[in-house]
């Protein structure tokens, strides 16, 4: 068990000092984000810290790869905003637990491999949309609750808030130029906190939003009716949260794989994420997924094992138990500045630099995904729409590439050499290649550089065979790959074609 977790496996070289320091650094960067994301969703900041602790600990121990960090991430929290506003926090906890069950099923049935179906333009749109949502949410911090609702800050309060936010951003930008030993966001929060405390500046703090004083996450069964009506309410949110969480986590896993030049386990990560979210639902956490920024912080600090994630989670728990009075005094301006920089860092600026070099349909997909993400706050739907459109574009482009080279041999037999896949999208273009009236009595279709891909292709061959048969001519197929022959044999009850016995060849798609 110890060896499997790679935590205290003494046969493997692990720098425990590096792991512990990396864990402490990660904890300090996770706290402001967890607080801000919880506040963004209208939840108690404590639910964000509980999520950071529970997600971080469980995924560090059970996850698909060492070095990756999970917590109360904005990608999943954004999904729950509408549910929180319409039904309250108990429904949120129930939805988080159900999302965990869905993720467990993905891991059990080994479906994590389908992450490879998400194209790069979709990811650009997804990440950019998320960045815009995070940024726009910070604008809400410039409002205050009044008897008649909410209103914008004005006068001195507004200028103080703006000044502190600008100071926070400046510190986050400048500090890395001098040292990277301490997270710049942590330095910014501490400096702004000391300035506000030292000069007695009157500004909004975390305590004005909600108290974060608490103990160990309590076991709590969500207080919702156990009925089909409730399931209908929470299931869409759970499904979206599970999808977004897995997309974010598995993509983060792939990035960490590239950085560390090792291989993670996507299905195991899905199981860990699911377990963590189920526990969150029953221990008053807001749930979450892998956090790209914190994973980068962890790796840049030298971590390559699971210990850093465990240290980070335990550090957050200790802060909840003993450090709440201090954290409640943190100015909201500092957290707002940090989150603005998170939004700026999340945005894929490279997508703007290469926009004139990308195909037009990829640009359209990226923009559409970003718009859906920002407009509907539904990241899973945005990714699904992007994947579907990308698949349709690919099918269309592939359909246009089918070609036929024609010639007649010395025996008067006409050959059609097909290039490109024969599938539902290319059937029409395929049928237009044949000249039934002027063809000789014997015709051969050569599939050496093609393949029969689906039922639409089989039906096209069947109809073509019938047309030649009615015209008193013979149609033969040759050079079919092994999988194409199997496909035709399985459809023998609905198709009757002549396959020339020939040597075993493979087509381009099989190499």
Short mmCIF file of C-alpha atoms in Angstrom, two decimals, residues 150-467:
data_model
loop_
_atom_site.label_atom_id
_atom_site.label_comp_id
_atom_site.label_asym_id
_atom_site.label_seq_id
_atom_site.Cartn_x
_atom_site.Cartn_y
_atom_site.Cartn_z
CA UNK A 150 -27.06 46.15 -3.73
CA UNK A 151 -25.37 49.33 -4.86
CA UNK A 152 -21.96 50.32 -6.21
CA UNK A 153 -19.31 51.66 -3.88
CA UNK A 154 -18.82 55.40 -4.15
CA UNK A 155 -16.70 58.18 -2.76
CA UNK A 156 -13.84 57.34 -0.41
CA UNK A 157 -14.81 53.67 -0.06
CA UNK A 158 -14.54 53.20 -3.83
CA UNK A 159 -11.14 54.88 -4.09
CA UNK A 160 -9.78 52.88 -1.16
CA UNK A 161 -10.99 49.65 -2.73
CA UNK A 162 -9.53 50.56 -6.13
CA UNK A 163 -6.23 51.64 -4.61
CA UNK A 164 -5.80 48.43 -2.65
CA UNK A 165 -6.73 46.28 -5.67
CA UNK A 166 -4.20 48.11 -7.85
CA UNK A 167 -1.55 47.74 -5.13
CA UNK A 168 -2.26 43.99 -4.91
CA UNK A 169 -1.94 43.58 -8.69
CA UNK A 170 1.30 45.59 -8.72
CA UNK A 171 2.84 43.39 -6.01
CA UNK A 172 1.82 40.19 -7.82
CA UNK A 173 3.47 41.50 -11.00
CA UNK A 174 6.66 42.87 -9.42
CA UNK A 175 7.58 40.25 -6.78
CA UNK A 176 8.43 37.40 -9.24
CA UNK A 177 11.06 39.66 -10.82
CA UNK A 178 13.00 39.63 -7.55
CA UNK A 179 12.23 36.22 -6.08
CA UNK A 180 10.13 33.14 -6.72
CA UNK A 181 10.84 31.55 -3.38
CA UNK A 182 7.53 32.86 -1.99
CA UNK A 183 4.27 32.99 -3.96
CA UNK A 184 3.65 36.54 -5.19
CA UNK A 185 -0.07 36.30 -4.38
CA UNK A 186 0.77 35.41 -0.78
CA UNK A 187 3.16 38.38 -0.52
CA UNK A 188 0.48 40.69 -1.93
CA UNK A 189 -2.15 39.51 0.53
CA UNK A 190 0.21 39.90 3.51
CA UNK A 191 1.41 43.39 2.46
CA UNK A 192 -2.11 44.72 1.83
CA UNK A 193 -3.32 43.10 5.04
CA UNK A 194 -0.55 44.79 7.08
CA UNK A 195 -1.18 48.18 5.44
CA UNK A 196 -4.92 48.02 6.19
CA UNK A 197 -4.27 46.80 9.73
CA UNK A 198 -1.42 49.21 10.46
CA UNK A 199 -3.16 52.35 9.20
CA UNK A 200 -6.59 51.31 10.42
CA UNK A 201 -8.10 51.65 6.94
CA UNK A 202 -11.84 51.06 6.83
CA UNK A 203 -12.53 48.64 3.97
CA UNK A 204 -14.47 45.46 3.31
CA UNK A 205 -12.91 42.30 4.79
CA UNK A 206 -13.63 38.57 4.62
CA UNK A 207 -15.56 38.86 7.89
CA UNK A 208 -18.02 41.23 6.19
CA UNK A 209 -18.88 38.41 3.79
CA UNK A 210 -19.10 35.53 6.27
CA UNK A 211 -17.27 33.97 9.20
CA UNK A 212 -14.74 31.22 8.43
CA UNK A 213 -14.24 30.15 12.01
CA UNK A 214 -14.89 26.45 12.27
CA UNK A 215 -13.70 23.03 13.27
CA UNK A 216 -13.15 19.78 11.44
CA UNK A 217 -15.55 19.42 8.48
CA UNK A 218 -18.75 18.02 10.06
CA UNK A 219 -20.62 15.03 8.68
CA UNK A 220 -23.85 16.41 7.25
CA UNK A 221 -26.48 14.66 5.17
CA UNK A 222 -27.92 17.23 2.72
CA UNK A 223 -31.34 18.30 3.94
CA UNK A 224 -33.25 17.76 0.72
CA UNK A 225 -36.29 15.53 0.10
CA UNK A 226 -35.25 12.13 -1.20
CA UNK A 227 -37.49 12.20 -4.26
CA UNK A 228 -37.46 12.06 -8.04
CA UNK A 229 -38.43 15.74 -8.23
CA UNK A 230 -35.28 16.71 -6.34
CA UNK A 231 -33.22 14.45 -8.59
CA UNK A 232 -34.61 16.24 -11.65
CA UNK A 233 -33.47 19.56 -10.16
CA UNK A 234 -29.94 18.61 -9.17
CA UNK A 235 -29.04 16.04 -11.86
CA UNK A 236 -28.35 18.58 -14.66
CA UNK A 237 -26.05 20.55 -12.37
CA UNK A 238 -24.34 17.38 -11.14
CA UNK A 239 -23.81 16.13 -14.67
CA UNK A 240 -22.33 19.45 -15.78
CA UNK A 241 -20.14 19.70 -12.67
CA UNK A 242 -18.88 16.13 -13.12
CA UNK A 243 -18.10 16.78 -16.78
CA UNK A 244 -16.36 20.09 -16.17
CA UNK A 245 -14.40 18.67 -13.23
CA UNK A 246 -13.18 15.67 -15.21
CA UNK A 247 -12.28 17.75 -18.28
CA UNK A 248 -10.32 20.18 -16.12
CA UNK A 249 -8.65 17.39 -14.10
CA UNK A 250 -7.72 15.15 -17.02
CA UNK A 251 -6.38 18.03 -19.06
CA UNK A 252 -4.32 19.15 -16.06
CA UNK A 253 -3.08 15.57 -15.71
CA UNK A 254 -1.94 15.61 -19.36
CA UNK A 255 -0.10 18.90 -18.84
CA UNK A 256 1.64 17.58 -15.71
CA UNK A 257 2.57 14.44 -17.66
CA UNK A 258 4.30 16.60 -20.27
CA UNK A 259 6.16 18.67 -17.67
CA UNK A 260 7.37 15.68 -15.62
CA UNK A 261 7.80 13.37 -18.65
CA UNK A 262 5.88 10.65 -16.81
CA UNK A 263 2.52 8.98 -17.35
CA UNK A 264 -0.50 9.45 -15.08
CA UNK A 265 -3.63 7.31 -14.81
CA UNK A 266 -6.76 9.10 -16.00
CA UNK A 267 -9.24 6.51 -14.76
CA UNK A 268 -7.66 6.44 -11.31
CA UNK A 269 -7.85 10.23 -11.23
CA UNK A 270 -11.56 10.06 -12.10
CA UNK A 271 -12.10 7.66 -9.19
CA UNK A 272 -10.19 9.97 -6.83
CA UNK A 273 -12.09 13.06 -7.99
CA UNK A 274 -15.40 11.22 -7.59
CA UNK A 275 -14.54 9.99 -4.10
CA UNK A 276 -13.47 13.48 -3.04
CA UNK A 277 -16.67 15.10 -4.33
CA UNK A 278 -18.90 12.50 -2.65
CA UNK A 279 -17.09 13.20 0.64
CA UNK A 280 -17.48 16.95 0.00
CA UNK A 281 -21.22 16.56 -0.40
CA UNK A 282 -21.51 14.90 2.99
CA UNK A 283 -18.95 17.09 4.79
CA UNK A 284 -20.22 20.56 3.73
CA UNK A 285 -17.58 21.23 1.08
CA UNK A 286 -18.37 22.92 -2.22
CA UNK A 287 -16.53 20.26 -4.23
CA UNK A 288 -13.96 20.91 -6.91
CA UNK A 289 -11.41 19.43 -9.28
CA UNK A 290 -7.76 19.75 -10.26
CA UNK A 291 -6.33 23.28 -10.15
CA UNK A 292 -3.94 24.11 -12.98
CA UNK A 293 -2.35 27.14 -11.30
CA UNK A 294 -1.70 25.35 -8.00
CA UNK A 295 -0.34 22.32 -9.83
CA UNK A 296 2.13 24.58 -11.62
CA UNK A 297 3.12 26.18 -8.29
CA UNK A 298 3.65 22.72 -6.83
CA UNK A 299 5.80 21.50 -9.72
CA UNK A 300 7.84 24.71 -9.90
CA UNK A 301 8.58 24.30 -6.18
CA UNK A 302 10.18 20.95 -6.98
CA UNK A 303 7.47 18.53 -5.93
CA UNK A 304 7.24 15.19 -7.72
CA UNK A 305 5.50 13.05 -5.06
CA UNK A 306 2.18 12.93 -3.21
CA UNK A 307 3.51 14.29 0.06
CA UNK A 308 3.27 17.95 -0.97
CA UNK A 309 -0.46 17.64 -1.66
CA UNK A 310 -1.05 16.03 1.72
CA UNK A 311 0.98 18.74 3.50
CA UNK A 312 -1.01 21.47 1.69
CA UNK A 313 -4.34 19.94 2.72
CA UNK A 314 -3.35 19.50 6.37
CA UNK A 315 -2.02 23.09 6.47
CA UNK A 316 -5.40 24.38 5.28
CA UNK A 317 -7.15 22.34 8.00
CA UNK A 318 -4.89 23.82 10.67
CA UNK A 319 -5.72 27.32 9.44
CA UNK A 320 -9.44 26.52 9.66
CA UNK A 321 -9.03 25.23 13.21
CA UNK A 322 -6.70 27.88 14.60
CA UNK A 323 -6.18 30.71 12.10
CA UNK A 324 -9.76 31.86 11.38
CA UNK A 325 -9.64 35.09 13.44
CA UNK A 326 -6.65 36.22 11.41
CA UNK A 327 -7.99 35.19 7.99
CA UNK A 328 -11.29 37.04 8.66
CA UNK A 329 -9.35 40.32 8.79
CA UNK A 330 -7.97 39.89 5.24
CA UNK A 331 -9.20 42.76 3.02
CA UNK A 332 -11.47 41.69 0.16
CA UNK A 333 -9.50 44.08 -2.05
CA UNK A 334 -6.46 41.81 -1.70
CA UNK A 335 -8.44 38.72 -2.72
CA UNK A 336 -10.04 40.64 -5.59
CA UNK A 337 -6.64 41.71 -6.89
CA UNK A 338 -5.31 38.15 -6.65
CA UNK A 339 -8.34 36.78 -8.53
CA UNK A 340 -7.98 39.39 -11.26
CA UNK A 341 -4.42 38.18 -11.76
CA UNK A 342 -5.67 34.58 -11.72
CA UNK A 343 -8.11 35.52 -14.50
CA UNK A 344 -5.32 37.18 -16.49
CA UNK A 345 -3.08 34.14 -15.99
CA UNK A 346 -5.89 31.73 -16.91
CA UNK A 347 -6.60 33.44 -20.24
CA UNK A 348 -4.78 31.73 -23.13
CA UNK A 349 -3.13 34.80 -24.63
CA UNK A 350 -1.39 32.63 -27.19
CA UNK A 351 -4.79 32.02 -28.76
CA UNK A 352 -4.87 35.71 -29.72
CA UNK A 353 -1.34 35.68 -31.12
CA UNK A 354 -2.01 32.71 -33.41
CA UNK A 355 -5.59 33.61 -34.34
CA UNK A 356 -4.55 34.69 -37.85
CA UNK A 357 -2.74 31.38 -38.35
CA UNK A 358 -5.62 29.11 -37.29
CA UNK A 359 -8.27 27.73 -39.68
CA UNK A 360 -11.41 29.84 -39.71
CA UNK A 361 -13.60 27.05 -38.36
CA UNK A 362 -11.24 26.59 -35.39
CA UNK A 363 -11.48 30.29 -34.62
CA UNK A 364 -15.28 30.11 -34.79
CA UNK A 365 -15.37 27.09 -32.47
CA UNK A 366 -13.12 28.77 -29.90
CA UNK A 367 -15.21 31.95 -29.89
CA UNK A 368 -18.48 30.00 -29.66
CA UNK A 369 -17.25 27.93 -26.70
CA UNK A 370 -16.10 31.08 -24.90
CA UNK A 371 -19.43 32.85 -25.53
CA UNK A 372 -21.48 29.89 -24.25
CA UNK A 373 -19.23 29.63 -21.19
CA UNK A 374 -19.65 33.31 -20.32
CA UNK A 375 -23.31 33.62 -21.31
CA UNK A 376 -24.74 30.44 -19.78
CA UNK A 377 -22.07 29.70 -17.13
CA UNK A 378 -22.34 26.13 -18.41
CA UNK A 379 -18.82 24.94 -19.12
CA UNK A 380 -19.74 21.33 -19.90
CA UNK A 381 -22.35 22.40 -22.45
CA UNK A 382 -19.82 24.74 -24.04
CA UNK A 383 -17.26 21.94 -24.36
CA UNK A 384 -19.90 19.51 -25.70
CA UNK A 385 -21.06 22.00 -28.35
CA UNK A 386 -17.45 22.69 -29.32
CA UNK A 387 -16.63 18.99 -29.66
CA UNK A 388 -19.75 18.33 -31.77
CA UNK A 389 -19.08 21.24 -34.12
CA UNK A 390 -15.40 20.27 -34.44
CA UNK A 391 -16.44 16.68 -35.26
CA UNK A 392 -18.90 17.87 -37.91
CA UNK A 393 -16.28 20.14 -39.47
CA UNK A 394 -13.80 17.25 -39.51
CA UNK A 395 -16.40 14.99 -41.14
CA UNK A 396 -17.14 17.64 -43.77
CA UNK A 397 -13.47 18.19 -44.56
CA UNK A 398 -12.86 14.43 -44.75
CA UNK A 399 -15.87 14.00 -47.04
CA UNK A 400 -14.43 16.49 -49.52
CA UNK A 401 -11.18 14.53 -49.76
CA UNK A 402 -12.58 11.35 -51.35
CA UNK A 403 -11.24 10.93 -54.89
CA UNK A 404 -11.26 8.28 -57.60
CA UNK A 405 -8.61 7.48 -60.22
CA UNK A 406 -10.10 5.68 -63.22
CA UNK A 407 -8.52 3.52 -65.93
CA UNK A 408 -9.33 0.55 -68.20
CA UNK A 409 -6.90 -2.41 -68.45
CA UNK A 410 -6.03 -4.46 -71.53
CA UNK A 411 -8.92 -6.86 -70.86
CA UNK A 412 -11.49 -4.08 -70.97
CA UNK A 413 -12.07 -4.06 -67.19
CA UNK A 414 -12.57 -0.59 -65.71
CA UNK A 415 -10.95 0.21 -62.38
CA UNK A 416 -11.93 2.87 -59.85
CA UNK A 417 -9.10 3.44 -57.35
CA UNK A 418 -10.67 5.18 -54.33
CA UNK A 419 -8.70 7.57 -52.14
CA UNK A 420 -10.09 8.74 -48.80
CA UNK A 421 -12.53 7.17 -46.31
CA UNK A 422 -16.00 6.06 -47.40
CA UNK A 423 -18.42 7.06 -44.64
CA UNK A 424 -21.73 8.88 -44.21
CA UNK A 425 -20.27 12.24 -45.15
CA UNK A 426 -18.56 11.11 -48.36
CA UNK A 427 -21.24 8.77 -49.76
CA UNK A 428 -22.76 11.38 -52.09
CA UNK A 429 -19.39 12.38 -53.56
CA UNK A 430 -18.50 8.67 -53.88
CA UNK A 431 -21.62 7.85 -55.92
CA UNK A 432 -20.92 10.75 -58.27
CA UNK A 433 -17.60 9.19 -59.31
CA UNK A 434 -19.23 6.33 -61.30
CA UNK A 435 -20.37 6.44 -64.90
CA UNK A 436 -22.83 3.54 -64.95
CA UNK A 437 -24.11 4.05 -68.50
CA UNK A 438 -20.68 4.19 -70.17
CA UNK A 439 -18.85 1.65 -67.97
CA UNK A 440 -17.90 -1.75 -69.47
CA UNK A 441 -19.50 -5.04 -68.39
CA UNK A 442 -16.99 -5.58 -65.60
CA UNK A 443 -16.00 -2.93 -63.04
CA UNK A 444 -13.59 -3.16 -60.11
CA UNK A 445 -13.52 -0.75 -57.15
CA UNK A 446 -10.07 -0.69 -55.59
CA UNK A 447 -10.04 0.18 -51.84
CA UNK A 448 -6.29 -0.10 -51.36
CA UNK A 449 -6.09 3.56 -50.30
CA UNK A 450 -9.54 3.78 -48.72
CA UNK A 451 -11.72 2.08 -46.16
CA UNK A 452 -15.38 1.23 -45.63
CA UNK A 453 -16.11 3.01 -42.35
CA UNK A 454 -19.79 2.72 -41.43
CA UNK A 455 -23.30 1.51 -42.29
CA UNK A 456 -23.88 4.41 -44.67
CA UNK A 457 -20.86 3.24 -46.67
CA UNK A 458 -22.15 -0.35 -46.71
CA UNK A 459 -25.56 0.78 -47.93
CA UNK A 460 -23.92 2.90 -50.64
CA UNK A 461 -22.00 -0.14 -51.90
CA UNK A 462 -25.17 -2.25 -51.82
CA UNK A 463 -27.15 0.26 -53.89
CA UNK A 464 -24.26 0.70 -56.32
CA UNK A 465 -24.06 -3.08 -56.76
CA UNK A 466 -27.80 -3.24 -57.47
CA UNK A 467 -27.55 -0.47 -60.06
#
